[in-house]
Amino acid sequence: TALNAISVSTELIEEELKPHLDTLLAMLLEKKKGAAVEIASSGVLPTLAQSLRRKSPLTNQVALVVAEMAREAAVRDPCIDAGLVTVLVPLLNSTDEELLLHTGRAIGRICFDNTAQQDELVHSGVIPRLVDIMKLHPENDPLVNVCLLALCNLADMGNTVQYAQKAPENSPRFHLFSFIVVMLFSDMLKLQFVESGVPEALSEMIRGLQGGSDPHDLCSIKIASSLIVSLLLGDESMQKCFGEGKGVVYQDVLSWLQSSNNQLQLSGALAIANFARNDSNCVKMLELGVVPHILTLLEQHVDEGDVSVQHAGLSALRNLAIPASNKVRMLEDGVTERIRTLLRSDMPPVQFKLLGTLRMMVDGQENAATVLGKDEVLLSRVMEWCEARDHAGVRGEANRLLAALIRHSRAPEVISAVTKADGVRHLISMATSEHVIMQNEALVALAIASAIDIDSMEESFRKAELLPTLQKMLEDPVGAVEFKFSALGLICSLVNSSTMKEEMESLNLKETLTKLSGHSSTKLATQADTVLAMLCETS
């Protein structure tokens, strides 16, 4: 058989080897099940490697055989072990386009999903060579696509580009190829691509492909829109694309939000979130009316929707709400009412982003915090999420929103609603968090609530053993100074309650405070003295 003939000798001359290679190739091209594994296990791989090393007239055919074999995942490791990758790489320096095509396919398939082998290829200088091949042969569509796929695999960008759109030289697609390649090397080059009009070319390409159902076109839309989003990660390139809200890319991004294509919706929301990293951009986008588009998009995906789109849309809203002037405007436009529909989401990523967005909306906004803080439906859902055992992020954001509603509203009716919803125990639990920021937020919220309505809080404080918890934290030798300062602020509020004061005396809290009076932090020592004086006055 052909397998035996090739495997028994490494010295077969070309005339004898060719018919056997023809036989192997026929087996592979027939897609006969198990053919590649049978060939690999016969012992012919070292012979094929030796033939490639000699660069004979059969080199093209041998490279094609290897490329076809490597379609099967099971033969890839044996190909590596036989040294085929090592002998294939130098063939990328050939000027023969057919050989380059077979070699590129063989290397790409053998090394697919093999991180160690891909690292070796990068170190051997394969990336610049693949770029050169694309530059030298832009009109050879199959060859360019093979190089592109290899580059994207090396960049860990996945294999979606195998469907890359067919298009002639100098088309937007070729800009797309070039853009991907450049992004592999340096973020510094992104700005140069923006200045040379690549994002506009990508946007134009997307406009031309929208509305179709061809899988190749849909994949090209996905790649192009994702690349534009990646480009916006650079501050300077992002600002150039924004162009004070008049840039072509920004205008196209707005149209993506209104597209029926989920991928464009996702990329559009992510792009807006990136544009909104700059406060002046946020103000400008609000003036230009971006928020209603995002809200409409979110509402489309509330039930059985795309979690990624919801997550991205909420990220955009959260960033847009950072400037204080935007918060006021967004609240006037009814943003909080419209995003409340997402409260029924059972997807943790959406819950997490929704909580963070609401927290940003009430930051420094007394009216908004009061309205939301009295909302029984919202509070009920937040209480559920405060106990989300499997999702620490959701749990943390729920607690932070609860504290924010009290801190920013300072309203008796909010404190009453939170107490009624059994939220006090969550705030006390939050005060013992390992995160200092969360500890402080909880303590400040509890101090405000105590100062406004200590009577309604006493029972909850006793049940949750608040004072023993605070005393333990004040006595912790490695506890953060800022946390202890906030804890003392809370105790100041509690001193006004005779019930809480009695508990302080039974715990001998005065001794704890006396020790803190000698603390190296003057600020903390002074606060301890103040609380101690208040405690003595009311005794």
XYZ file of C-alpha atoms in Angstrom:
539
model
C 0.000 0.000 0.000
C 0.924 3.664 -0.274
C 1.336 3.913 3.491
C 3.745 0.996 3.631
C 5.708 2.271 0.661
C 6.240 5.680 2.217
C 6.885 4.486 5.772
C 9.458 1.762 5.000
C 11.928 4.104 3.403
C 13.070 7.646 3.854
C 15.003 7.521 0.599
C 12.184 7.209 -1.947
C 12.923 9.223 -5.068
C 10.318 11.722 -6.285
C 9.017 9.571 -9.145
C 8.309 6.708 -6.715
C 6.843 8.925 -3.988
C 4.389 10.898 -6.151
C 1.848 8.117 -6.901
C 1.749 7.179 -3.220
C 1.111 10.819 -2.282
C -1.668 10.923 -4.899
C -3.268 7.930 -3.179
C -3.037 9.510 0.288
C -4.453 12.775 -1.009
C -7.364 10.993 -2.662
C -8.151 9.235 0.640
C -8.145 12.557 2.482
C -10.122 14.517 -0.117
C -12.815 11.818 -0.144
C -13.321 12.747 3.531
C -13.105 9.058 4.329
C -13.719 8.632 8.046
C -10.566 7.856 10.014
C -8.275 8.304 6.988
C -6.117 10.983 8.600
C -5.689 8.992 11.819
C -4.808 5.871 9.835
C -2.165 7.786 7.867
C -0.669 9.376 10.979
C -0.478 6.090 12.876
C 1.261 4.321 9.974
C 4.559 6.064 10.664
C 4.737 8.198 7.503
C 4.892 11.574 9.250
C 8.719 11.664 9.707
C 9.094 10.816 6.004
C 6.779 13.676 5.053
C 8.780 16.008 7.312
C 12.028 14.930 5.654
C 10.527 15.487 2.197
C 9.485 19.033 3.168
C 12.959 19.735 4.521
C 14.472 18.869 1.111
C 12.187 21.356 -0.746
C 11.668 19.090 -3.761
C 9.122 19.498 -6.605
C 6.771 17.449 -4.403
C 6.856 20.024 -1.587
C 3.516 21.564 -2.611
C 1.796 18.191 -2.649
C 3.294 17.099 0.681
C 2.216 20.393 2.281
C -1.304 19.843 0.918
C -1.394 16.303 2.364
C -0.321 17.620 5.769
C -2.894 20.441 5.607
C -5.692 17.992 4.792
C -4.600 15.572 7.529
C -4.519 18.368 10.097
C -8.257 18.929 9.707
C -8.528 16.074 12.231
C -7.751 17.176 15.791
C -6.449 13.703 16.667
C -3.468 13.956 14.288
C -2.259 17.427 15.306
C -0.077 16.353 18.233
C 1.547 13.537 16.187
C 2.312 16.127 13.475
C 4.027 18.332 16.068
C 5.949 15.358 17.472
C 7.153 14.452 13.976
C 8.636 17.947 13.574
C 6.263 19.022 10.819
C 5.683 22.517 12.219
C 9.439 23.104 12.411
C 9.896 22.265 8.721
C 6.724 24.056 7.584
C 7.574 27.475 9.077
C 10.552 28.191 6.721
C 8.254 27.488 3.748
C 6.373 30.714 4.584
C 9.346 32.508 2.974
C 8.462 30.987 -0.409
C 7.244 33.127 -3.316
C 4.975 30.298 -4.543
C 1.413 31.342 -3.641
C 0.067 27.783 -3.825
C 2.742 26.549 -1.406
C 2.066 29.493 0.914
C -1.640 28.602 0.945
C -1.055 24.923 1.812
C 1.651 25.786 4.359
C -0.484 28.433 6.062
C -3.417 26.045 6.314
C -1.227 23.238 7.640
C 0.406 25.389 10.326
C -2.888 27.025 11.298
C -4.689 23.709 11.687
C -1.883 21.872 13.496
C -1.438 24.688 16.016
C -5.111 25.530 16.482
C -6.023 25.712 20.188
C -2.457 24.762 21.199
C -1.196 27.661 23.311
C 2.349 26.362 23.768
C 2.807 25.782 20.043
C 1.296 29.185 19.220
C 3.745 30.858 21.618
C 6.618 29.127 19.818
C 5.314 30.375 16.478
C 5.153 33.948 17.762
C 8.714 33.740 19.075
C 9.894 32.322 15.742
C 8.718 35.488 13.947
C 5.685 34.084 12.152
C 3.491 37.172 12.688
C 5.599 39.634 10.636
C 5.896 37.016 7.897
C 2.122 36.519 7.720
C 1.698 40.289 7.508
C 4.213 40.452 4.657
C 2.376 37.701 2.769
C -0.872 39.672 3.026
C 0.830 42.820 1.770
C 2.488 40.999 -1.136
C -0.627 39.103 -2.260
C -3.683 41.243 -1.381
C -5.547 40.021 -4.450
C -5.249 36.338 -3.457
C -8.377 36.062 -1.346
C -7.945 32.469 -0.086
C -4.336 33.186 0.915
C -5.237 36.443 2.699
C -8.026 34.667 4.576
C -5.667 31.897 5.692
C -3.163 34.467 6.985
C -5.934 36.388 8.727
C -7.261 33.281 10.436
C -3.760 32.312 11.575
C -3.128 35.805 12.976
C -6.424 35.869 14.836
C -5.748 32.470 16.349
C -2.318 33.673 17.484
C -4.017 36.734 19.014
C -6.570 34.504 20.758
C -9.399 36.182 18.828
C -11.182 32.940 18.104
C -11.969 31.360 14.766
C -15.006 33.397 13.758
C -12.962 35.070 11.048
C -13.031 31.938 8.938
C -16.189 33.369 7.414
C -14.535 36.692 6.559
C -16.242 38.436 3.685
C -14.903 37.979 0.169
C -13.947 41.316 -1.343
C -11.423 42.801 -3.782
C -8.184 44.546 -2.929
C -8.441 47.995 -1.308
C -11.971 47.212 -0.092
C -13.063 47.892 3.500
C -12.385 44.221 4.169
C -8.703 44.683 3.439
C -8.636 47.609 5.862
C -10.235 45.239 8.350
C -7.472 42.698 7.808
C -4.796 45.330 8.221
C -6.456 46.698 11.325
C -6.548 43.319 13.054
C -2.917 42.726 12.216
C -1.783 46.096 13.540
C -3.740 45.614 16.752
C -1.658 42.523 17.425
C 1.460 44.627 17.784
C 0.895 47.854 19.656
C -1.833 50.029 21.115
C 0.265 53.002 19.991
C -0.604 52.203 16.378
C -4.366 52.366 16.965
C -4.317 56.161 16.796
C -2.527 56.058 13.444
C -5.283 53.854 12.081
C -7.954 56.243 13.312
C -6.155 59.125 11.629
C -5.940 57.157 8.384
C -9.703 56.562 8.296
C -9.886 52.855 9.097
C -12.842 53.144 11.546
C -14.831 55.013 8.896
C -13.980 52.266 6.398
C -15.184 49.643 8.872
C -18.386 51.617 9.492
C -18.953 51.932 5.755
C -18.460 48.198 5.381
C -21.048 47.530 8.102
C -23.545 49.883 6.431
C -23.146 47.979 3.181
C -23.682 44.580 4.812
C -26.585 45.421 7.136
C -29.962 43.844 6.518
C -28.651 40.667 4.904
C -28.670 37.129 6.273
C -25.541 35.698 4.641
C -23.431 34.027 7.390
C -20.214 35.473 5.924
C -21.638 38.987 5.989
C -23.002 38.602 9.517
C -19.617 37.401 10.711
C -17.892 40.328 9.019
C -20.303 42.699 10.785
C -19.430 41.052 14.086
C -15.681 41.370 13.517
C -15.816 44.947 12.221
C -18.077 46.277 14.986
C -16.048 44.498 17.676
C -12.856 46.024 16.290
C -14.317 49.525 16.420
C -15.195 48.941 20.088
C -11.629 47.734 20.751
C -10.285 50.844 19.065
C -12.296 53.042 21.451
C -10.358 51.656 24.418
C -7.625 54.174 23.591
C -8.455 57.654 24.930
C -7.098 59.643 21.986
C -8.541 57.335 19.350
C -11.889 57.366 21.180
C -12.002 61.176 21.179
C -11.187 61.346 17.468
C -13.969 58.893 16.659
C -16.406 60.864 18.832
C -15.618 64.153 17.080
C -17.746 66.243 19.473
C -20.708 64.034 18.603
C -20.413 64.790 14.887
C -18.024 61.975 13.938
C -19.154 59.442 11.334
C -18.310 56.554 13.655
C -20.348 58.012 16.523
C -23.311 58.625 14.205
C -23.132 55.040 12.961
C -22.901 53.730 16.527
C -26.224 55.480 17.279
C -27.806 53.639 14.347
C -26.480 50.321 15.705
C -28.517 50.843 18.882
C -31.631 50.871 16.687
C -30.586 47.870 14.574
C -32.347 44.499 14.703
C -28.923 42.795 14.694
C -28.032 41.753 18.265
C -24.307 41.998 17.586
C -24.633 45.589 16.399
C -26.827 46.413 19.402
C -24.151 44.984 21.699
C -21.281 46.784 19.966
C -23.320 50.003 19.919
C -23.948 49.900 23.675
C -20.306 49.034 24.397
C -19.167 51.890 22.158
C -21.412 54.394 23.985
C -20.041 53.126 27.317
C -16.529 53.804 25.988
C -17.383 57.273 24.657
C -18.854 57.967 28.105
C -15.483 57.568 29.839
C -15.080 61.319 29.297
C -17.382 63.687 31.251
C -17.687 66.279 28.473
C -18.642 63.491 26.055
C -21.320 62.362 28.538
C -22.865 65.831 28.670
C -22.744 66.163 24.879
C -24.304 62.737 24.276
C -27.151 63.528 26.653
C -27.800 66.763 24.747
C -27.807 64.785 21.494
C -30.455 62.395 22.862
C -28.614 59.091 23.237
C -30.412 57.996 26.439
C -33.856 57.205 24.923
C -32.158 54.910 22.389
C -30.425 52.973 25.188
C -33.636 52.721 27.239
C -35.591 51.429 24.235
C -32.849 48.880 23.606
C -32.942 47.684 27.231
C -36.728 47.348 27.152
C -36.491 45.146 24.047
C -34.394 42.656 25.992
C -36.182 42.576 29.373
C -37.919 39.230 28.792
C -35.930 36.391 27.213
C -33.477 38.984 25.960
C -29.754 39.072 25.322
C -27.933 39.345 28.652
C -24.823 40.825 27.007
C -26.856 43.629 25.421
C -28.584 44.431 28.734
C -25.244 44.408 30.563
C -23.655 46.729 27.983
C -26.670 49.062 27.907
C -26.629 49.457 31.684
C -22.862 50.081 31.601
C -23.482 52.901 29.145
C -26.233 54.420 31.320
C -24.080 54.165 34.434
C -21.175 55.979 32.769
C -23.494 58.630 31.347
C -24.863 59.271 34.859
C -21.466 60.113 36.377
C -21.543 63.923 35.751
C -23.877 65.575 38.311
C -25.658 67.659 35.660
C -26.456 64.493 33.713
C -27.999 62.835 36.781
C -30.519 65.661 37.151
C -31.393 65.591 33.449
C -31.686 61.784 33.344
C -33.947 61.775 36.400
C -36.156 64.425 34.795
C -36.343 62.225 31.697
C -37.666 59.319 33.800
C -34.659 57.028 33.425
C -35.060 55.362 36.844
C -38.713 54.533 36.146
C -37.885 52.946 32.801
C -34.961 50.820 33.997
C -37.012 49.535 36.946
C -38.532 47.050 34.491
C -35.210 45.207 34.677
C -35.827 44.425 38.361
C -37.513 41.222 37.276
C -34.361 39.962 35.568
C -33.056 36.684 36.979
C -29.632 37.052 35.342
C -26.863 38.006 37.843
C -24.807 40.066 35.324
C -27.878 42.216 34.606
C -28.781 42.470 38.300
C -25.224 43.576 39.118
C -25.179 46.307 36.470
C -28.722 47.467 37.288
C -27.838 47.944 40.967
C -24.663 49.836 40.069
C -26.566 52.068 37.645
C -29.258 52.895 40.221
C -26.578 53.646 42.809
C -24.879 56.050 40.403
C -28.239 57.702 39.646
C -28.946 58.506 43.331
C -25.406 59.662 44.131
C -25.862 63.193 45.488
C -29.502 63.260 44.326
C -31.800 63.653 47.336
C -35.078 63.489 45.409
C -34.115 60.389 43.436
C -32.867 58.610 46.562
C -36.106 59.475 48.373
C -38.347 58.235 45.555
C -36.443 54.964 45.130
C -35.972 54.516 48.883
C -39.750 54.500 49.434
C -40.393 52.066 46.564
C -41.564 48.822 48.212
C -41.147 46.728 45.051
C -37.572 47.946 44.593
C -36.696 47.437 48.271
C -38.161 43.934 48.262
C -35.998 42.966 45.266
C -32.909 44.615 46.775
C -33.442 42.596 49.984
C -33.472 39.389 47.918
C -30.236 40.381 46.223
C -28.626 41.289 49.575
C -28.805 37.541 50.257
C -27.569 36.335 46.858
C -25.237 33.685 48.266
C -23.902 32.510 44.917
C -23.143 35.978 43.552
C -20.892 38.116 45.751
C -20.939 40.978 43.243
C -24.741 41.202 43.236
C -24.812 40.913 47.028
C -22.249 43.700 47.424
C -23.987 46.067 44.985
C -27.386 45.451 46.628
C -25.975 46.379 50.031
C -24.253 49.464 48.617
C -27.489 50.660 46.977
C -29.343 50.175 50.266
C -26.778 52.317 52.093
C -26.819 54.910 49.291
C -30.601 55.350 49.510
C -30.258 56.385 53.165
C -27.045 58.405 52.762
C -28.328 60.511 49.881
C -31.988 60.897 50.896
C -31.553 61.472 54.652
C -35.334 61.057 54.698
C -37.322 59.640 57.666
C -39.739 57.900 55.284
C -36.839 56.092 53.555
C -35.385 54.992 56.896
C -38.817 53.740 57.922
C -39.241 51.844 54.633
C -35.776 50.248 54.900
C -36.426 49.234 58.525
C -39.824 47.784 57.596
C -38.214 45.800 54.762
C -35.714 44.340 57.267
C -32.811 46.151 55.644
C -31.042 47.198 58.853
C -29.552 43.751 59.420
C -28.056 43.849 55.938
C -26.423 47.209 56.661
C -24.969 45.870 59.917
C -23.653 42.833 58.060
C -22.198 45.179 55.429
C -20.419 47.103 58.202
C -18.423 43.954 58.969
C -17.448 43.499 55.308
C -13.795 42.974 54.429
C -14.011 45.949 52.059
C -13.255 49.251 53.818
C -15.332 51.311 51.351
C -18.396 49.160 51.996
C -17.779 49.262 55.762
C -17.712 53.050 55.743
C -20.776 53.380 53.528
C -22.743 51.118 55.871
C -21.589 52.896 59.031
C -22.415 56.338 57.623
C -25.875 55.119 56.555
C -26.506 53.634 60.003
C -25.303 56.835 61.696
C -27.645 58.971 59.555
C -30.573 56.626 60.203
C -29.862 56.647 63.964
C -29.610 60.427 64.109
C -32.945 60.833 62.313
C -35.020 58.036 63.853
C -33.226 56.118 66.607
C -36.499 54.853 68.099
C -37.413 52.761 65.065
C -33.872 51.372 64.816
C -33.276 50.213 68.412
C -34.926 46.819 68.131
C -33.099 45.966 64.889
C -29.775 47.082 66.397
C -30.235 44.895 69.454
C -31.248 41.834 67.444
C -28.236 42.241 65.166
C -25.861 42.823 68.134
C -24.618 46.055 66.611
C -22.826 47.461 69.678
C -20.792 44.312 70.491
C -19.804 44.212 66.811
C -18.673 47.847 66.850
C -16.751 47.368 70.097
C -14.907 44.389 68.676
C -13.937 46.409 65.608
C -12.767 49.391 67.657
C -10.536 47.081 69.685
C -9.059 45.405 66.600
C -5.345 46.407 66.636
C -5.084 46.196 62.834
C -8.441 47.807 62.018
C -8.409 50.731 59.549
C -8.425 54.213 61.124
C -11.101 55.497 58.721
C -13.369 52.612 59.668
C -12.927 53.256 63.399
C -13.644 56.948 62.819
C -16.945 56.094 61.088
C -17.797 53.594 63.836
C -17.347 56.339 66.448
C -19.634 58.580 64.382
C -22.321 55.913 64.570
C -21.858 55.524 68.333
C -22.348 59.315 68.639
C -25.826 58.850 67.163
C -26.596 55.909 69.443
C -25.702 57.749 72.675
C -28.991 59.668 72.417
C -30.934 56.453 73.017
C -31.249 55.493 76.686
C -31.642 51.843 75.698
C -28.482 51.848 73.592
C -26.601 53.826 76.272
C -27.449 51.186 78.873
C -26.038 48.520 76.590
C -22.858 50.596 76.120
C -22.390 50.730 79.879
C -22.937 46.992 80.276
C -20.299 46.393 77.584
C -17.924 48.810 79.375
C -17.524 50.752 76.139
C -15.929 53.632 78.083
C -12.799 51.555 78.575
C -12.575 50.902 74.832
C -12.975 54.628 74.122
C -10.378 55.580 76.743
C -7.802 53.373 75.020
C -8.609 55.008 71.663
C -8.035 58.448 73.220
C -4.338 57.685 73.119
C -4.333 56.570 69.465
C -1.519 57.837 67.217
C -4.136 59.292 64.849
C -5.051 62.709 66.289
C -8.303 62.725 64.328
C -9.367 59.361 65.770
C -8.233 60.224 69.305
C -10.218 63.485 69.236
C -13.330 61.667 68.004
C -12.944 59.091 70.805
C -12.696 61.917 73.370
C -15.864 63.501 71.968
C -17.865 60.265 72.236
C -16.477 59.606 75.716
C -17.555 63.090 76.856
C -21.065 62.532 75.431
C -21.308 59.212 77.225
C -20.229 60.765 80.533
C -22.627 63.718 80.150
C -25.677 61.527 79.757
C -24.701 59.173 82.556
